[in-house]
Amino acid sequence: MWLSDSQKIGVGLTAFGGLFMLLGMILLFDAGLLAIGNLFFLAGITLLIGLQKTLGFFAQKSKIRGTVCFLGGICLVLIKWPITGMAIELFGFINLFGDFFPVIFSFLRKLPIIGSLFNLPFISKIVDRASSSSLPV
């Protein structure tokens, strides 16, 4: 399946969003980097799957608690409460995207270098436990 130009931009924005959030956490929860990362991530997801599907995903009745926590955490980061905002956002992220973790882990296990790391005995047990348990609370 080929990606359209807007989907390619969405993949890039999502990746940059993750990178900026990682840098923001490494640099002691820098609120500016975390805010830019959150905005890039949301814009990337929207371009990747489309506006209607994004709104439909976040508006599902079973995911409303995760949506409120995720968006509330983003708002807290934007008003310069980065540690509290990221903690609440992480809880919302796990509730929203926890169903995708088994698929992500199985994909990562097939990659050349990362896959060999994921198949190490100690890490393999953790990944198996994380992918088999129902993460959304």
Protein backbone atom coordinates (compact mmCIF):
# COMPACT_ATOMS: atom_id res chain seq x y z
CA MET A 1 0.00 0.00 0.00
CA TRP A 2 1.37 3.38 -0.99
CA LEU A 3 1.08 6.45 1.18
CA SER A 4 -0.26 9.71 -0.14
CA ASP A 5 1.78 12.90 0.22
CA SER A 6 -0.25 14.05 3.23
CA GLN A 7 0.19 10.66 4.91
CA LYS A 8 3.95 10.87 4.36
CA ILE A 9 3.94 14.29 6.01
CA GLY A 10 1.84 12.78 8.81
CA VAL A 11 4.42 10.06 9.42
CA GLY A 12 7.14 12.70 9.57
CA LEU A 13 5.20 14.94 11.93
CA THR A 14 4.39 12.01 14.21
CA ALA A 15 8.05 10.97 14.29
CA PHE A 16 9.18 14.54 14.97
CA GLY A 17 6.54 14.79 17.69
CA GLY A 18 7.94 11.72 19.39
CA LEU A 19 11.48 13.06 19.02
CA PHE A 20 10.58 16.45 20.50
CA MET A 21 8.76 14.80 23.41
CA LEU A 22 11.78 12.55 24.06
CA LEU A 23 14.11 15.55 23.97
CA GLY A 24 11.77 17.49 26.24
CA MET A 25 11.88 14.70 28.82
CA ILE A 26 15.65 14.28 28.54
CA LEU A 27 16.12 18.02 29.04
CA LEU A 28 14.32 17.89 32.41
CA PHE A 29 10.77 18.29 31.15
CA ASP A 30 11.29 21.38 29.02
CA ALA A 31 7.74 22.66 28.53
CA GLY A 32 8.43 24.19 25.11
CA LEU A 33 9.80 21.01 23.56
CA LEU A 34 7.03 18.91 25.09
CA ALA A 35 4.36 21.29 23.78
CA ILE A 36 5.83 21.27 20.26
CA GLY A 37 6.10 17.48 20.41
CA ASN A 38 2.47 17.12 21.44
CA LEU A 39 1.25 19.43 18.69
CA PHE A 40 3.37 17.66 16.05
CA PHE A 41 2.13 14.27 17.27
CA LEU A 42 -1.54 15.27 17.06
CA ALA A 43 -1.09 16.95 13.68
CA GLY A 44 0.78 13.90 12.37
CA ILE A 45 -1.88 11.45 13.52
CA THR A 46 -4.56 13.64 11.94
CA LEU A 47 -2.72 13.77 8.60
CA LEU A 48 -1.90 10.08 8.73
CA ILE A 49 -5.40 8.68 9.25
CA GLY A 50 -7.59 11.67 8.38
CA LEU A 51 -9.59 14.14 10.44
CA GLN A 52 -12.81 12.12 10.62
CA LYS A 53 -11.10 8.91 11.68
CA THR A 54 -9.01 10.79 14.25
CA LEU A 55 -12.09 12.40 15.77
CA GLY A 56 -13.89 9.05 15.67
CA PHE A 57 -11.00 7.33 17.44
CA PHE A 58 -10.74 9.91 20.21
CA ALA A 59 -14.54 10.14 20.61
CA GLN A 60 -15.17 6.41 21.16
CA LYS A 61 -17.20 5.84 24.29
CA SER A 62 -14.81 3.15 25.54
CA LYS A 63 -11.82 5.50 25.15
CA ILE A 64 -13.31 8.69 26.59
CA ARG A 65 -11.32 8.48 29.85
CA GLY A 66 -8.09 8.08 27.91
CA THR A 67 -9.02 10.95 25.60
CA VAL A 68 -9.78 13.29 28.50
CA CYS A 69 -6.53 12.40 30.26
CA PHE A 70 -4.46 12.65 27.07
CA LEU A 71 -5.86 16.01 25.99
CA GLY A 72 -5.90 17.29 29.58
CA GLY A 73 -2.23 16.37 29.92
CA ILE A 74 -1.46 18.26 26.73
CA CYS A 75 -3.28 21.31 28.10
CA LEU A 76 -1.28 21.10 31.33
CA VAL A 77 1.96 20.94 29.34
CA LEU A 78 0.85 23.97 27.30
CA ILE A 79 0.23 26.00 30.48
CA LYS A 80 3.73 25.11 31.75
CA TRP A 81 2.98 22.23 34.15
CA PRO A 82 5.11 19.71 32.24
CA ILE A 83 5.69 16.97 34.85
CA THR A 84 2.07 16.73 35.94
CA GLY A 85 0.88 17.07 32.35
CA MET A 86 3.16 14.32 31.07
CA ALA A 87 2.12 11.95 33.86
CA ILE A 88 -1.58 12.45 33.07
CA GLU A 89 -0.85 12.31 29.35
CA LEU A 90 1.02 9.02 29.74
CA PHE A 91 -1.96 7.49 31.54
CA GLY A 92 -4.24 8.67 28.73
CA PHE A 93 -1.83 7.43 26.06
CA ILE A 94 -1.77 3.94 27.58
CA ASN A 95 -5.56 3.91 27.77
CA LEU A 96 -5.93 5.11 24.18
CA PHE A 97 -3.21 3.17 22.40
CA GLY A 98 -2.71 0.16 24.70
CA ASP A 99 -4.57 -2.10 22.28
CA PHE A 100 -1.86 -1.46 19.66
CA PHE A 101 1.10 -2.51 21.84
CA PRO A 102 1.02 -6.23 20.88
CA VAL A 103 1.05 -5.30 17.19
CA ILE A 104 3.89 -2.82 17.72
CA PHE A 105 5.94 -5.34 19.72
CA SER A 106 5.50 -8.06 17.10
CA PHE A 107 6.56 -5.61 14.37
CA LEU A 108 9.62 -4.51 16.36
CA ARG A 109 10.64 -8.13 16.91
CA LYS A 110 10.91 -8.58 13.14
CA LEU A 111 13.33 -5.68 12.66
CA PRO A 112 17.01 -6.64 12.28
CA ILE A 113 18.78 -4.96 15.23
CA ILE A 114 15.87 -4.09 17.50
CA GLY A 115 14.37 -7.55 17.04
CA SER A 116 17.44 -9.26 18.43
CA LEU A 117 17.28 -6.97 21.47
CA PHE A 118 13.58 -7.75 21.98
CA ASN A 119 14.36 -11.51 21.85
CA LEU A 120 16.91 -11.40 24.67
CA PRO A 121 15.66 -13.56 27.57
CA PHE A 122 15.10 -10.80 30.13
CA ILE A 123 13.59 -8.30 27.69
CA SER A 124 11.54 -11.01 25.98
CA LYS A 125 9.74 -11.81 29.25
CA ILE A 126 8.87 -8.14 29.78
CA VAL A 127 7.66 -7.68 26.21
CA ASP A 128 5.59 -10.89 26.34
CA ARG A 129 3.99 -9.79 29.59
CA ALA A 130 3.26 -6.28 28.27
CA SER A 131 1.79 -7.55 25.02
CA SER A 132 -0.38 -10.24 26.60
CA SER A 133 -1.82 -8.24 29.48
CA SER A 134 -4.67 -5.87 28.92
CA LEU A 135 -2.96 -2.52 29.47
CA PRO A 136 -5.94 -0.17 29.25
CA VAL A 137 -7.30 0.42 32.70
